[in-house]
Amino acid sequence: MADESKRAWLSPESYERLRAELEEMTTVRRAEIARKIEAARNEGDLRENGGYQAAREEQSKLEGRIAELTHLLENATVSEPPAATEVQAGVIVTAKIAGEEERFLIGSREASDHLDIEIYPESAPLGKAILGLKEGESTKFATPTGRKISVEIVKIEPFEG
């Protein structure tokens, strides 16, 4: 089992959407690409076969995404959004970051393709810095370049995605 602090949070809806995407890739998409590769192989010289090269590249990207989703789904924390009393995975935070107000979800970036809100993982520098804070509390975090940025939690609300 993965370390709880490194587990991505997913809502049940996001988990099911990603599980369905993975199922589609491992059944339908893999078979389609295998047919493309076989058809291109039958065309002859593989060194100069653009269709074969394109199909192999598509296969490589698909297998990478399958591995990524498999890892995420096996290691995710799946739950309904928590009560919004402190910053934790699954809540929406409004914060003043370096003086600019920003609203975002703490959770997995995999949820972002169907949400109209910025998402920061708990493992990101900002996420790590604000976990456990309550409204009105502030802290600073270091960017990957070492710059210190101040953050003040303005509002915490439940995620209703």
PDB file of C-alpha atoms in Angstrom:
ATOM      1  CA  MET A   1       0.000   0.000   0.000  1.00  0.00           C
ATOM      2  CA  ALA A   2       1.289   3.471  -0.802  1.00  0.00           C
ATOM      3  CA  ASP A   3       2.275   5.944   1.893  1.00  0.00           C
ATOM      4  CA  GLU A   4      -0.930   7.848   2.791  1.00  0.00           C
ATOM      5  CA  SER A   5       0.844  11.201   2.430  1.00  0.00           C
ATOM      6  CA  LYS A   6       1.660  10.400  -1.199  1.00  0.00           C
ATOM      7  CA  ARG A   7      -1.768   9.102  -2.189  1.00  0.00           C
ATOM      8  CA  ALA A   8      -3.794  11.250  -4.553  1.00  0.00           C
ATOM      9  CA  TRP A   9      -7.362  12.048  -3.535  1.00  0.00           C
ATOM     10  CA  LEU A  10     -10.137  11.307  -6.037  1.00  0.00           C
ATOM     11  CA  SER A  11     -13.864  11.729  -5.696  1.00  0.00           C
ATOM     12  CA  PRO A  12     -15.877   8.575  -6.452  1.00  0.00           C
ATOM     13  CA  GLU A  13     -17.034  10.218  -9.700  1.00  0.00           C
ATOM     14  CA  SER A  14     -13.457  10.965 -10.830  1.00  0.00           C
ATOM     15  CA  TYR A  15     -12.376   7.451  -9.871  1.00  0.00           C
ATOM     16  CA  GLU A  16     -15.178   5.873 -11.938  1.00  0.00           C
ATOM     17  CA  ARG A  17     -14.471   8.140 -14.929  1.00  0.00           C
ATOM     18  CA  LEU A  18     -10.774   7.218 -14.862  1.00  0.00           C
ATOM     19  CA  ARG A  19     -11.537   3.526 -14.336  1.00  0.00           C
ATOM     20  CA  ALA A  20     -13.802   3.612 -17.419  1.00  0.00           C
ATOM     21  CA  GLU A  21     -11.064   5.389 -19.400  1.00  0.00           C
ATOM     22  CA  LEU A  22      -8.589   2.680 -18.386  1.00  0.00           C
ATOM     23  CA  GLU A  23     -11.045  -0.081 -19.325  1.00  0.00           C
ATOM     24  CA  GLU A  24     -11.589   1.509 -22.763  1.00  0.00           C
ATOM     25  CA  MET A  25      -7.837   1.732 -23.334  1.00  0.00           C
ATOM     26  CA  THR A  26      -7.032  -1.817 -22.266  1.00  0.00           C
ATOM     27  CA  THR A  27      -9.802  -3.407 -24.282  1.00  0.00           C
ATOM     28  CA  VAL A  28     -10.841  -1.328 -27.285  1.00  0.00           C
ATOM     29  CA  ARG A  29      -7.850   0.980 -27.914  1.00  0.00           C
ATOM     30  CA  ARG A  30      -5.183  -1.718 -27.529  1.00  0.00           C
ATOM     31  CA  ALA A  31      -6.977  -3.929 -30.043  1.00  0.00           C
ATOM     32  CA  GLU A  32      -7.378  -1.028 -32.514  1.00  0.00           C
ATOM     33  CA  ILE A  33      -3.678  -0.198 -32.367  1.00  0.00           C
ATOM     34  CA  ALA A  34      -2.697  -3.859 -32.702  1.00  0.00           C
ATOM     35  CA  ARG A  35      -4.780  -4.024 -35.902  1.00  0.00           C
ATOM     36  CA  LYS A  36      -3.093  -0.845 -37.227  1.00  0.00           C
ATOM     37  CA  ILE A  37       0.356  -2.278 -36.516  1.00  0.00           C
ATOM     38  CA  GLU A  38      -0.520  -5.583 -38.195  1.00  0.00           C
ATOM     39  CA  ALA A  39      -1.936  -3.818 -41.268  1.00  0.00           C
ATOM     40  CA  ALA A  40       1.167  -1.637 -41.535  1.00  0.00           C
ATOM     41  CA  ARG A  41       3.440  -4.697 -41.150  1.00  0.00           C
ATOM     42  CA  ASN A  42       1.703  -6.298 -44.088  1.00  0.00           C
ATOM     43  CA  GLU A  43       2.641  -3.309 -46.251  1.00  0.00           C
ATOM     44  CA  GLY A  44       6.282  -4.378 -46.361  1.00  0.00           C
ATOM     45  CA  ASP A  45       9.556  -2.677 -45.344  1.00  0.00           C
ATOM     46  CA  LEU A  46       9.055  -1.426 -41.785  1.00  0.00           C
ATOM     47  CA  ARG A  47      12.038   0.989 -41.892  1.00  0.00           C
ATOM     48  CA  GLU A  48      10.290   3.220 -44.412  1.00  0.00           C
ATOM     49  CA  ASN A  49       6.725   2.596 -43.305  1.00  0.00           C
ATOM     50  CA  GLY A  50       5.292   5.803 -41.826  1.00  0.00           C
ATOM     51  CA  GLY A  51       2.032   4.101 -40.867  1.00  0.00           C
ATOM     52  CA  TYR A  52       3.894   1.463 -38.891  1.00  0.00           C
ATOM     53  CA  GLN A  53       6.042   4.053 -37.101  1.00  0.00           C
ATOM     54  CA  ALA A  54       2.960   6.167 -36.268  1.00  0.00           C
ATOM     55  CA  ALA A  55       1.067   3.148 -34.941  1.00  0.00           C
ATOM     56  CA  ARG A  56       4.033   2.119 -32.770  1.00  0.00           C
ATOM     57  CA  GLU A  57       4.276   5.657 -31.365  1.00  0.00           C
ATOM     58  CA  GLU A  58       0.535   5.647 -30.655  1.00  0.00           C
ATOM     59  CA  GLN A  59       0.961   2.275 -28.923  1.00  0.00           C
ATOM     60  CA  SER A  60       3.789   3.644 -26.791  1.00  0.00           C
ATOM     61  CA  LYS A  61       1.719   6.655 -25.686  1.00  0.00           C
ATOM     62  CA  LEU A  62      -1.262   4.422 -24.922  1.00  0.00           C
ATOM     63  CA  GLU A  63       0.820   2.035 -22.813  1.00  0.00           C
ATOM     64  CA  GLY A  64       2.289   4.989 -20.922  1.00  0.00           C
ATOM     65  CA  ARG A  65      -1.171   6.330 -20.132  1.00  0.00           C
ATOM     66  CA  ILE A  66      -2.363   2.853 -19.108  1.00  0.00           C
ATOM     67  CA  ALA A  67       0.565   2.539 -16.692  1.00  0.00           C
ATOM     68  CA  GLU A  68      -0.102   6.038 -15.308  1.00  0.00           C
ATOM     69  CA  LEU A  69      -3.821   5.383 -14.756  1.00  0.00           C
ATOM     70  CA  THR A  70      -3.205   1.932 -13.293  1.00  0.00           C
ATOM     71  CA  HIS A  71      -0.772   3.377 -10.749  1.00  0.00           C
ATOM     72  CA  LEU A  72      -3.094   6.275  -9.897  1.00  0.00           C
ATOM     73  CA  LEU A  73      -6.179   4.095  -9.446  1.00  0.00           C
ATOM     74  CA  GLU A  74      -4.306   1.492  -7.370  1.00  0.00           C
ATOM     75  CA  ASN A  75      -2.866   4.172  -5.081  1.00  0.00           C
ATOM     76  CA  ALA A  76      -5.632   6.773  -4.867  1.00  0.00           C
ATOM     77  CA  THR A  77      -7.641   7.637  -1.814  1.00  0.00           C
ATOM     78  CA  VAL A  78     -11.247   7.567  -2.996  1.00  0.00           C
ATOM     79  CA  SER A  79     -13.816   9.263  -0.820  1.00  0.00           C
ATOM     80  CA  GLU A  80     -16.576  11.773  -0.758  1.00  0.00           C
ATOM     81  CA  PRO A  81     -15.275  15.300  -0.257  1.00  0.00           C
ATOM     82  CA  PRO A  82     -14.393  15.913   3.379  1.00  0.00           C
ATOM     83  CA  ALA A  83     -15.936  18.517   5.655  1.00  0.00           C
ATOM     84  CA  ALA A  84     -14.392  21.875   4.844  1.00  0.00           C
ATOM     85  CA  THR A  85     -12.978  22.823   8.238  1.00  0.00           C
ATOM     86  CA  GLU A  86      -9.297  22.723   7.287  1.00  0.00           C
ATOM     87  CA  VAL A  87      -7.229  22.444   4.116  1.00  0.00           C
ATOM     88  CA  GLN A  88      -7.061  18.823   3.022  1.00  0.00           C
ATOM     89  CA  ALA A  89      -7.446  16.792  -0.135  1.00  0.00           C
ATOM     90  CA  GLY A  90     -10.919  17.226  -1.560  1.00  0.00           C
ATOM     91  CA  VAL A  91     -11.648  20.809  -0.501  1.00  0.00           C
ATOM     92  CA  ILE A  92     -11.769  24.012  -2.500  1.00  0.00           C
ATOM     93  CA  VAL A  93      -9.535  26.737  -1.133  1.00  0.00           C
ATOM     94  CA  THR A  94      -9.618  30.462  -1.724  1.00  0.00           C
ATOM     95  CA  ALA A  95      -6.234  31.863  -0.749  1.00  0.00           C
ATOM     96  CA  LYS A  96      -4.179  34.993  -1.150  1.00  0.00           C
ATOM     97  CA  ILE A  97      -0.961  33.788  -2.740  1.00  0.00           C
ATOM     98  CA  ALA A  98       1.679  36.530  -2.858  1.00  0.00           C
ATOM     99  CA  GLY A  99      -1.185  39.018  -2.472  1.00  0.00           C
ATOM    100  CA  GLU A 100      -3.291  37.622  -5.355  1.00  0.00           C
ATOM    101  CA  GLU A 101      -6.542  35.836  -4.524  1.00  0.00           C
ATOM    102  CA  GLU A 102      -6.840  32.423  -6.132  1.00  0.00           C
ATOM    103  CA  ARG A 103      -9.447  29.628  -5.868  1.00  0.00           C
ATOM    104  CA  PHE A 104      -8.403  26.000  -6.367  1.00  0.00           C
ATOM    105  CA  LEU A 105      -9.060  22.378  -5.454  1.00  0.00           C
ATOM    106  CA  ILE A 106      -6.599  20.310  -3.433  1.00  0.00           C
ATOM    107  CA  GLY A 107      -6.551  16.905  -5.124  1.00  0.00           C
ATOM    108  CA  SER A 108      -5.453  14.927  -8.165  1.00  0.00           C
ATOM    109  CA  ARG A 109      -4.784  16.721 -11.428  1.00  0.00           C
ATOM    110  CA  GLU A 110      -6.608  13.815 -13.117  1.00  0.00           C
ATOM    111  CA  ALA A 111      -9.877  15.472 -12.101  1.00  0.00           C
ATOM    112  CA  SER A 112      -8.974  18.635 -14.000  1.00  0.00           C
ATOM    113  CA  ASP A 113     -10.155  17.600 -17.457  1.00  0.00           C
ATOM    114  CA  HIS A 114     -13.793  17.942 -16.444  1.00  0.00           C
ATOM    115  CA  LEU A 115     -13.498  20.762 -13.908  1.00  0.00           C
ATOM    116  CA  ASP A 116     -13.261  24.464 -14.494  1.00  0.00           C
ATOM    117  CA  ILE A 117     -10.955  25.100 -11.541  1.00  0.00           C
ATOM    118  CA  GLU A 118      -7.207  24.971 -10.964  1.00  0.00           C
ATOM    119  CA  ILE A 119      -6.043  21.875  -9.083  1.00  0.00           C
ATOM    120  CA  TYR A 120      -3.009  21.537  -6.841  1.00  0.00           C
ATOM    121  CA  PRO A 121      -1.954  18.108  -5.581  1.00  0.00           C
ATOM    122  CA  GLU A 122      -1.290  17.649  -1.901  1.00  0.00           C
ATOM    123  CA  SER A 123       2.297  16.774  -2.832  1.00  0.00           C
ATOM    124  CA  ALA A 124       2.962  20.105  -4.601  1.00  0.00           C
ATOM    125  CA  PRO A 125       4.923  22.724  -2.626  1.00  0.00           C
ATOM    126  CA  LEU A 126       1.765  24.836  -2.164  1.00  0.00           C
ATOM    127  CA  GLY A 127      -0.312  21.800  -1.206  1.00  0.00           C
ATOM    128  CA  LYS A 128       2.212  20.605   1.375  1.00  0.00           C
ATOM    129  CA  ALA A 129       2.483  24.090   2.895  1.00  0.00           C
ATOM    130  CA  ILE A 130      -1.240  24.656   3.435  1.00  0.00           C
ATOM    131  CA  LEU A 131      -2.452  21.182   4.466  1.00  0.00           C
ATOM    132  CA  GLY A 132      -4.063  21.412   7.881  1.00  0.00           C
ATOM    133  CA  LEU A 133      -4.477  25.204   7.860  1.00  0.00           C
ATOM    134  CA  LYS A 134      -7.812  26.814   8.730  1.00  0.00           C
ATOM    135  CA  GLU A 135      -9.457  29.985   7.439  1.00  0.00           C
ATOM    136  CA  GLY A 136      -7.471  33.071   8.437  1.00  0.00           C
ATOM    137  CA  GLU A 137      -4.208  31.173   8.934  1.00  0.00           C
ATOM    138  CA  SER A 138      -1.148  31.881   6.829  1.00  0.00           C
ATOM    139  CA  THR A 139       2.224  30.395   5.991  1.00  0.00           C
ATOM    140  CA  LYS A 140       5.008  30.594   3.449  1.00  0.00           C
ATOM    141  CA  PHE A 141       6.241  27.997   1.007  1.00  0.00           C
ATOM    142  CA  ALA A 142       9.297  27.678  -1.184  1.00  0.00           C
ATOM    143  CA  THR A 143       8.993  27.361  -4.957  1.00  0.00           C
ATOM    144  CA  PRO A 144      11.260  24.898  -6.786  1.00  0.00           C
ATOM    145  CA  THR A 145      13.597  27.864  -7.435  1.00  0.00           C
ATOM    146  CA  GLY A 146      13.776  28.601  -3.692  1.00  0.00           C
ATOM    147  CA  ARG A 147      11.647  31.764  -3.714  1.00  0.00           C
ATOM    148  CA  LYS A 148       9.490  32.123  -0.567  1.00  0.00           C
ATOM    149  CA  ILE A 149       5.827  32.938  -1.216  1.00  0.00           C
ATOM    150  CA  SER A 150       3.259  33.910   1.403  1.00  0.00           C
ATOM    151  CA  VAL A 151      -0.162  32.260   1.494  1.00  0.00           C
ATOM    152  CA  GLU A 152      -3.202  33.228   3.549  1.00  0.00           C
ATOM    153  CA  ILE A 153      -6.259  30.965   3.639  1.00  0.00           C
ATOM    154  CA  VAL A 154      -9.331  33.104   2.949  1.00  0.00           C
ATOM    155  CA  LYS A 155     -12.039  30.448   2.585  1.00  0.00           C
ATOM    156  CA  ILE A 156     -12.390  26.659   2.630  1.00  0.00           C
ATOM    157  CA  GLU A 157     -15.443  25.041   1.062  1.00  0.00           C
ATOM    158  CA  PRO A 158     -16.519  21.490   0.240  1.00  0.00           C
ATOM    159  CA  PHE A 159     -15.861  20.189  -3.243  1.00  0.00           C
ATOM    160  CA  GLU A 160     -19.105  19.461  -5.044  1.00  0.00           C
ATOM    161  CA  GLY A 161     -17.670  18.154  -8.314  1.00  0.00           C
TER     162      GLY A 161
END
